[in-house]
């Protein structure tokens, strides 16, 4: 299966949260699911044996998925060309269940842009939302949708909320470095 990356729609939640919908993205990512689960379990087992596992992400070099994120960056953001493809290829993988999760606030600094998508996102009544911390008096809780990529500034604190379903939620994260603040080409949002 191949994705039509010319058919991406954009939705601005607010100045700091952008959502991109790609038809059939979830079905495409499902083809990687078993590989992701295998690699993550192997990573977790090795790091637990070393006493180092704290729920951090497994880093994978999966260029097909990286290209999806890169396409959105090139089409929608003004960024420094010094950080083009080849400098930071990799995706980060986290698998969450009710028994295995890490729900602490974190950010992706020094990256300028953070992005995430999900395989098997929990349904609306199952928890597992993405919570973003804009400032002391404003936090945004997003119910995650299939076929969507969520982009926000790398400095923004965020966390996955606990889920009520036993189904494994596979979170795919990606970060983009830039030596200048990203500017969205349509909205002018400056991160």
C-alpha atoms as an extended CHARMM CRD file, in Angstrom:
* protein
*
       191  EXT
         1         1  UNK       CA              0.0000000000        0.0000000000        0.0000000000  PROA      1               0.0000000000
         2         2  UNK       CA              1.2090000000        3.4950000000       -0.8130000000  PROA      2               0.0000000000
         3         3  UNK       CA             -0.1060000000        6.7730000000        0.5190000000  PROA      3               0.0000000000
         4         4  UNK       CA             -1.1960000000        9.7180000000       -1.5800000000  PROA      4               0.0000000000
         5         5  UNK       CA              0.7750000000       12.4940000000        0.1070000000  PROA      5               0.0000000000
         6         6  UNK       CA             -0.8050000000       15.0560000000       -2.2250000000  PROA      6               0.0000000000
         7         7  UNK       CA             -4.1200000000       14.5560000000       -0.4330000000  PROA      7               0.0000000000
         8         8  UNK       CA             -3.2020000000       15.9780000000        2.9940000000  PROA      8               0.0000000000
         9         9  UNK       CA             -5.6990000000       18.2730000000        4.6970000000  PROA      9               0.0000000000
        10        10  UNK       CA             -4.7320000000       20.7710000000        7.3970000000  PROA      10              0.0000000000
        11        11  UNK       CA             -6.6290000000       21.8620000000       10.5140000000  PROA      11              0.0000000000
        12        12  UNK       CA             -5.4100000000       24.4660000000       12.9850000000  PROA      12              0.0000000000
        13        13  UNK       CA             -6.5160000000       23.6830000000       16.5680000000  PROA      13              0.0000000000
        14        14  UNK       CA             -4.7970000000       26.8470000000       17.7890000000  PROA      14              0.0000000000
        15        15  UNK       CA             -1.5670000000       28.7720000000       17.1500000000  PROA      15              0.0000000000
        16        16  UNK       CA              0.5300000000       25.9340000000       18.5530000000  PROA      16              0.0000000000
        17        17  UNK       CA             -1.3320000000       22.7810000000       17.5060000000  PROA      17              0.0000000000
        18        18  UNK       CA             -1.6890000000       21.7030000000       13.8860000000  PROA      18              0.0000000000
        19        19  UNK       CA             -3.4040000000       18.5270000000       12.6770000000  PROA      19              0.0000000000
        20        20  UNK       CA             -2.8540000000       16.9110000000        9.2900000000  PROA      20              0.0000000000
        21        21  UNK       CA             -5.2360000000       14.2910000000        7.9660000000  PROA      21              0.0000000000
        22        22  UNK       CA             -3.9040000000       11.7500000000        5.4650000000  PROA      22              0.0000000000
        23        23  UNK       CA             -6.5050000000        9.2950000000        4.1240000000  PROA      23              0.0000000000
        24        24  UNK       CA             -5.5470000000        5.6710000000        4.8840000000  PROA      24              0.0000000000
        25        25  UNK       CA             -2.5460000000        6.6420000000        7.0230000000  PROA      25              0.0000000000
        26        26  UNK       CA             -3.6710000000        4.3130000000        9.8060000000  PROA      26              0.0000000000
        27        27  UNK       CA             -4.0370000000        1.3520000000        7.4340000000  PROA      27              0.0000000000
        28        28  UNK       CA             -0.5730000000        2.0840000000        6.0610000000  PROA      28              0.0000000000
        29        29  UNK       CA              0.9530000000        2.2040000000        9.5610000000  PROA      29              0.0000000000
        30        30  UNK       CA             -0.7530000000       -1.0590000000       10.4970000000  PROA      30              0.0000000000
        31        31  UNK       CA              1.5630000000       -2.8130000000        8.0440000000  PROA      31              0.0000000000
        32        32  UNK       CA              4.4370000000       -1.9150000000       10.4270000000  PROA      32              0.0000000000
        33        33  UNK       CA              2.6150000000       -2.8880000000       13.6410000000  PROA      33              0.0000000000
        34        34  UNK       CA              4.0840000000       -6.3470000000       14.2630000000  PROA      34              0.0000000000
        35        35  UNK       CA              7.5990000000       -5.1260000000       13.4590000000  PROA      35              0.0000000000
        36        36  UNK       CA              7.1650000000       -2.1910000000       15.8660000000  PROA      36              0.0000000000
        37        37  UNK       CA              5.8660000000       -4.4100000000       18.6720000000  PROA      37              0.0000000000
        38        38  UNK       CA              8.7110000000       -6.9110000000       18.1930000000  PROA      38              0.0000000000
        39        39  UNK       CA             11.3920000000       -4.2070000000       18.1940000000  PROA      39              0.0000000000
        40        40  UNK       CA              9.8940000000       -2.3690000000       21.1680000000  PROA      40              0.0000000000
        41        41  UNK       CA              9.6290000000       -5.5360000000       23.2960000000  PROA      41              0.0000000000
        42        42  UNK       CA             13.2310000000       -6.4260000000       22.4500000000  PROA      42              0.0000000000
        43        43  UNK       CA             14.3430000000       -2.8850000000       23.3780000000  PROA      43              0.0000000000
        44        44  UNK       CA             12.3810000000       -2.9400000000       26.6370000000  PROA      44              0.0000000000
        45        45  UNK       CA             13.7610000000       -6.3430000000       27.6140000000  PROA      45              0.0000000000
        46        46  UNK       CA             17.3680000000       -5.3120000000       26.9670000000  PROA      46              0.0000000000
        47        47  UNK       CA             17.0680000000       -1.9970000000       28.8040000000  PROA      47              0.0000000000
        48        48  UNK       CA             15.2020000000       -3.5570000000       31.7600000000  PROA      48              0.0000000000
        49        49  UNK       CA             17.9970000000       -6.1240000000       32.1030000000  PROA      49              0.0000000000
        50        50  UNK       CA             20.4700000000       -3.2460000000       32.2410000000  PROA      50              0.0000000000
        51        51  UNK       CA             18.2870000000       -1.4540000000       34.8000000000  PROA      51              0.0000000000
        52        52  UNK       CA             17.8790000000        1.4970000000       32.4490000000  PROA      52              0.0000000000
        53        53  UNK       CA             14.3100000000        1.2000000000       31.2120000000  PROA      53              0.0000000000
        54        54  UNK       CA             12.1710000000        4.1770000000       32.2260000000  PROA      54              0.0000000000
        55        55  UNK       CA              9.5920000000        4.1470000000       29.4420000000  PROA      55              0.0000000000
        56        56  UNK       CA             11.6330000000        6.1140000000       26.9320000000  PROA      56              0.0000000000
        57        57  UNK       CA             11.1840000000        5.7800000000       23.2230000000  PROA      57              0.0000000000
        58        58  UNK       CA             12.8290000000        3.2440000000       20.9730000000  PROA      58              0.0000000000
        59        59  UNK       CA             14.5730000000        4.9810000000       18.0560000000  PROA      59              0.0000000000
        60        60  UNK       CA             14.0250000000        3.3520000000       14.6620000000  PROA      60              0.0000000000
        61        61  UNK       CA             15.3330000000        4.2880000000       11.2420000000  PROA      61              0.0000000000
        62        62  UNK       CA             12.2070000000        3.8240000000        9.1610000000  PROA      62              0.0000000000
        63        63  UNK       CA             12.6210000000        6.0670000000        6.1530000000  PROA      63              0.0000000000
        64        64  UNK       CA              9.1520000000        5.3580000000        4.6750000000  PROA      64              0.0000000000
        65        65  UNK       CA              7.4870000000        6.8610000000        7.7360000000  PROA      65              0.0000000000
        66        66  UNK       CA             10.0450000000        9.6410000000        8.0290000000  PROA      66              0.0000000000
        67        67  UNK       CA              9.1110000000       10.7040000000        4.4750000000  PROA      67              0.0000000000
        68        68  UNK       CA              5.5070000000       11.3330000000        5.5850000000  PROA      68              0.0000000000
        69        69  UNK       CA              6.6350000000       13.8100000000        8.2530000000  PROA      69              0.0000000000
        70        70  UNK       CA              9.1870000000       15.3550000000        5.9030000000  PROA      70              0.0000000000
        71        71  UNK       CA              6.5190000000       15.9490000000        3.2390000000  PROA      71              0.0000000000
        72        72  UNK       CA              4.4300000000       17.9530000000        5.7100000000  PROA      72              0.0000000000
        73        73  UNK       CA              7.4470000000       19.9940000000        6.8550000000  PROA      73              0.0000000000
        74        74  UNK       CA              8.3830000000       20.8830000000        3.2770000000  PROA      74              0.0000000000
        75        75  UNK       CA              4.8360000000       21.7650000000        2.2430000000  PROA      75              0.0000000000
        76        76  UNK       CA              3.6510000000       23.6510000000        5.3320000000  PROA      76              0.0000000000
        77        77  UNK       CA              6.6120000000       25.1300000000        7.2510000000  PROA      77              0.0000000000
        78        78  UNK       CA              9.4480000000       27.5490000000        6.6660000000  PROA      78              0.0000000000
        79        79  UNK       CA             12.4720000000       26.0540000000        8.4160000000  PROA      79              0.0000000000
        80        80  UNK       CA             16.2270000000       26.3280000000        8.1430000000  PROA      80              0.0000000000
        81        81  UNK       CA             17.5610000000       24.2730000000        5.2370000000  PROA      81              0.0000000000
        82        82  UNK       CA             20.6590000000       23.3760000000        7.2580000000  PROA      82              0.0000000000
        83        83  UNK       CA             18.6000000000       20.6380000000        8.8960000000  PROA      83              0.0000000000
        84        84  UNK       CA             17.3480000000       18.8180000000        5.8090000000  PROA      84              0.0000000000
        85        85  UNK       CA             16.9470000000       15.0680000000        5.2950000000  PROA      85              0.0000000000
        86        86  UNK       CA             19.8640000000       12.9420000000        6.3210000000  PROA      86              0.0000000000
        87        87  UNK       CA             20.7540000000       14.9820000000        9.3870000000  PROA      87              0.0000000000
        88        88  UNK       CA             18.1710000000       13.4760000000       11.7350000000  PROA      88              0.0000000000
        89        89  UNK       CA             16.4580000000       10.4670000000       10.1730000000  PROA      89              0.0000000000
        90        90  UNK       CA             14.6140000000        8.4540000000       12.7500000000  PROA      90              0.0000000000
        91        91  UNK       CA             11.3010000000        7.9320000000       14.4050000000  PROA      91              0.0000000000
        92        92  UNK       CA             10.6330000000        7.2640000000       18.0520000000  PROA      92              0.0000000000
        93        93  UNK       CA              8.3180000000        4.5470000000       19.2080000000  PROA      93              0.0000000000
        94        94  UNK       CA              6.4000000000        4.1620000000       22.4760000000  PROA      94              0.0000000000
        95        95  UNK       CA              3.8410000000        1.4470000000       23.2230000000  PROA      95              0.0000000000
        96        96  UNK       CA              1.2850000000        2.0740000000       25.9450000000  PROA      96              0.0000000000
        97        97  UNK       CA             -1.1590000000       -0.2050000000       27.7480000000  PROA      97              0.0000000000
        98        98  UNK       CA             -2.8820000000        0.3620000000       31.1090000000  PROA      98              0.0000000000
        99        99  UNK       CA             -0.0910000000       -1.6430000000       32.7810000000  PROA      99              0.0000000000
       100       100  UNK       CA              2.7960000000       -0.1430000000       30.8320000000  PROA      100             0.0000000000
       101       101  UNK       CA              2.7160000000        3.5900000000       30.3280000000  PROA      101             0.0000000000
       102       102  UNK       CA              4.5960000000        6.7520000000       31.1030000000  PROA      102             0.0000000000
       103       103  UNK       CA              2.2790000000        9.7020000000       31.6350000000  PROA      103             0.0000000000
       104       104  UNK       CA              4.6800000000       12.4480000000       32.6790000000  PROA      104             0.0000000000
       105       105  UNK       CA              4.9710000000       15.8440000000       31.0270000000  PROA      105             0.0000000000
       106       106  UNK       CA              7.9560000000       16.1460000000       28.7120000000  PROA      106             0.0000000000
       107       107  UNK       CA              9.0410000000       18.0660000000       25.6260000000  PROA      107             0.0000000000
       108       108  UNK       CA             11.2780000000       17.4660000000       22.6120000000  PROA      108             0.0000000000
       109       109  UNK       CA             13.7880000000       20.2830000000       23.0130000000  PROA      109             0.0000000000
       110       110  UNK       CA             16.0820000000       21.2070000000       21.4010000000  PROA      110             0.0000000000
       111       111  UNK       CA             13.9110000000       20.2390000000       18.4190000000  PROA      111             0.0000000000
       112       112  UNK       CA             11.8660000000       23.0060000000       16.8230000000  PROA      112             0.0000000000
       113       113  UNK       CA              8.9210000000       20.8130000000       15.7920000000  PROA      113             0.0000000000
       114       114  UNK       CA              7.4570000000       17.7070000000       17.4170000000  PROA      114             0.0000000000
       115       115  UNK       CA              4.9940000000       15.4550000000       15.6640000000  PROA      115             0.0000000000
       116       116  UNK       CA              3.0990000000       12.3270000000       16.5960000000  PROA      116             0.0000000000
       117       117  UNK       CA              0.6140000000        9.8380000000       15.2360000000  PROA      117             0.0000000000
       118       118  UNK       CA             -0.9020000000        6.6540000000       16.5900000000  PROA      118             0.0000000000
       119       119  UNK       CA             -1.6670000000        3.0960000000       15.6460000000  PROA      119             0.0000000000
       120       120  UNK       CA             -4.8180000000        1.9460000000       17.4360000000  PROA      120             0.0000000000
       121       121  UNK       CA             -5.6310000000        5.2120000000       19.1970000000  PROA      121             0.0000000000
       122       122  UNK       CA             -8.1120000000        4.6680000000       22.0290000000  PROA      122             0.0000000000
       123       123  UNK       CA            -11.7190000000        5.5240000000       21.3200000000  PROA      123             0.0000000000
       124       124  UNK       CA            -13.1650000000        8.6670000000       22.8840000000  PROA      124             0.0000000000
       125       125  UNK       CA            -14.4520000000        6.8930000000       26.0220000000  PROA      125             0.0000000000
       126       126  UNK       CA            -11.2450000000        4.8540000000       26.5230000000  PROA      126             0.0000000000
       127       127  UNK       CA             -8.9090000000        7.6250000000       27.7450000000  PROA      127             0.0000000000
       128       128  UNK       CA             -5.4120000000        7.8400000000       26.2790000000  PROA      128             0.0000000000
       129       129  UNK       CA             -5.7600000000       11.4160000000       25.0390000000  PROA      129             0.0000000000
       130       130  UNK       CA             -2.8030000000       13.6710000000       24.2910000000  PROA      130             0.0000000000
       131       131  UNK       CA             -2.5700000000       16.5410000000       26.7730000000  PROA      131             0.0000000000
       132       132  UNK       CA             -0.6040000000       19.6400000000       25.7680000000  PROA      132             0.0000000000
       133       133  UNK       CA              0.4320000000       22.2980000000       28.2760000000  PROA      133             0.0000000000
       134       134  UNK       CA              0.2780000000       25.7630000000       26.7090000000  PROA      134             0.0000000000
       135       135  UNK       CA              0.6730000000       27.6440000000       29.9950000000  PROA      135             0.0000000000
       136       136  UNK       CA             -0.5030000000       27.5140000000       33.6090000000  PROA      136             0.0000000000
       137       137  UNK       CA             -4.1130000000       28.3360000000       32.7650000000  PROA      137             0.0000000000
       138       138  UNK       CA             -4.4680000000       26.5600000000       29.4390000000  PROA      138             0.0000000000
       139       139  UNK       CA             -4.0680000000       22.8900000000       28.7610000000  PROA      139             0.0000000000
       140       140  UNK       CA             -5.5090000000       21.2010000000       25.6960000000  PROA      140             0.0000000000
       141       141  UNK       CA             -6.6730000000       17.5900000000       25.7400000000  PROA      141             0.0000000000
       142       142  UNK       CA             -6.9650000000       16.0060000000       22.3000000000  PROA      142             0.0000000000
       143       143  UNK       CA             -8.8620000000       12.8180000000       21.5520000000  PROA      143             0.0000000000
       144       144  UNK       CA             -6.6670000000       11.0930000000       19.0280000000  PROA      144             0.0000000000
       145       145  UNK       CA             -7.9820000000       10.1580000000       15.6060000000  PROA      145             0.0000000000
       146       146  UNK       CA             -6.9090000000        7.6230000000       13.0360000000  PROA      146             0.0000000000
       147       147  UNK       CA             -5.2290000000        8.9950000000        9.9050000000  PROA      147             0.0000000000
       148       148  UNK       CA             -4.0670000000       12.1480000000       11.7340000000  PROA      148             0.0000000000
       149       149  UNK       CA             -0.6420000000       13.5980000000       12.4590000000  PROA      149             0.0000000000
       150       150  UNK       CA             -0.3630000000       16.1130000000       15.2950000000  PROA      150             0.0000000000
       151       151  UNK       CA              2.3290000000       18.8190000000       15.0110000000  PROA      151             0.0000000000
       152       152  UNK       CA              3.3160000000       21.2450000000       17.7840000000  PROA      152             0.0000000000
       153       153  UNK       CA              6.4350000000       23.1540000000       18.9240000000  PROA      153             0.0000000000
       154       154  UNK       CA              9.2430000000       20.9780000000       20.2390000000  PROA      154             0.0000000000
       155       155  UNK       CA              9.4060000000       23.0830000000       23.4290000000  PROA      155             0.0000000000
       156       156  UNK       CA              5.7470000000       22.4280000000       24.3190000000  PROA      156             0.0000000000
       157       157  UNK       CA              5.2150000000       20.2350000000       27.3660000000  PROA      157             0.0000000000
       158       158  UNK       CA              2.8520000000       17.3380000000       26.6760000000  PROA      158             0.0000000000
       159       159  UNK       CA              1.9760000000       13.8450000000       27.8620000000  PROA      159             0.0000000000
       160       160  UNK       CA             -0.1510000000       10.8540000000       26.9370000000  PROA      160             0.0000000000
       161       161  UNK       CA             -2.9730000000       10.3310000000       29.4120000000  PROA      161             0.0000000000
       162       162  UNK       CA             -3.7010000000        6.8720000000       30.8670000000  PROA      162             0.0000000000
       163       163  UNK       CA             -5.9850000000        4.6660000000       28.8170000000  PROA      163             0.0000000000
       164       164  UNK       CA             -8.7570000000        2.3100000000       29.9040000000  PROA      164             0.0000000000
       165       165  UNK       CA             -8.4040000000       -0.2240000000       27.1050000000  PROA      165             0.0000000000
       166       166  UNK       CA             -6.0930000000       -3.2420000000       27.0630000000  PROA      166             0.0000000000
       167       167  UNK       CA             -5.3940000000       -2.7110000000       23.3600000000  PROA      167             0.0000000000
       168       168  UNK       CA             -1.8040000000       -1.6150000000       22.7440000000  PROA      168             0.0000000000
       169       169  UNK       CA             -1.5790000000        1.9940000000       21.6310000000  PROA      169             0.0000000000
       170       170  UNK       CA              1.4750000000        2.5100000000       19.4680000000  PROA      170             0.0000000000
       171       171  UNK       CA              2.7280000000        6.0790000000       19.4730000000  PROA      171             0.0000000000
       172       172  UNK       CA              5.0450000000        7.1820000000       16.6810000000  PROA      172             0.0000000000
       173       173  UNK       CA              6.9480000000       10.3930000000       17.4690000000  PROA      173             0.0000000000
       174       174  UNK       CA              9.2560000000       12.4640000000       15.3460000000  PROA      174             0.0000000000
       175       175  UNK       CA             11.2140000000       15.6620000000       15.9230000000  PROA      175             0.0000000000
       176       176  UNK       CA             12.6210000000       18.2030000000       13.4890000000  PROA      176             0.0000000000
       177       177  UNK       CA             15.5870000000       20.4220000000       14.2610000000  PROA      177             0.0000000000
       178       178  UNK       CA             15.8880000000       23.9350000000       12.8710000000  PROA      178             0.0000000000
       179       179  UNK       CA             18.2190000000       26.7740000000       13.7740000000  PROA      179             0.0000000000
       180       180  UNK       CA             15.3890000000       29.2950000000       13.3470000000  PROA      180             0.0000000000
       181       181  UNK       CA             11.8160000000       29.3460000000       14.5630000000  PROA      181             0.0000000000
       182       182  UNK       CA              9.4520000000       27.4460000000       12.2300000000  PROA      182             0.0000000000
       183       183  UNK       CA              6.7650000000       29.5250000000       10.4990000000  PROA      183             0.0000000000
       184       184  UNK       CA              3.6020000000       27.9370000000        9.1130000000  PROA      184             0.0000000000
       185       185  UNK       CA              3.1700000000       28.9070000000        5.4610000000  PROA      185             0.0000000000
       186       186  UNK       CA             -0.6410000000       29.2020000000        5.6060000000  PROA      186             0.0000000000
       187       187  UNK       CA             -1.3230000000       30.6600000000        9.0510000000  PROA      187             0.0000000000
       188       188  UNK       CA              1.9120000000       32.5300000000        9.8100000000  PROA      188             0.0000000000
       189       189  UNK       CA              2.0960000000       30.7660000000       13.1910000000  PROA      189             0.0000000000
       190       190  UNK       CA              5.6330000000       31.1820000000       14.5130000000  PROA      190             0.0000000000
       191       191  UNK       CA              6.9590000000       28.5650000000       16.9240000000  PROA      191             0.0000000000
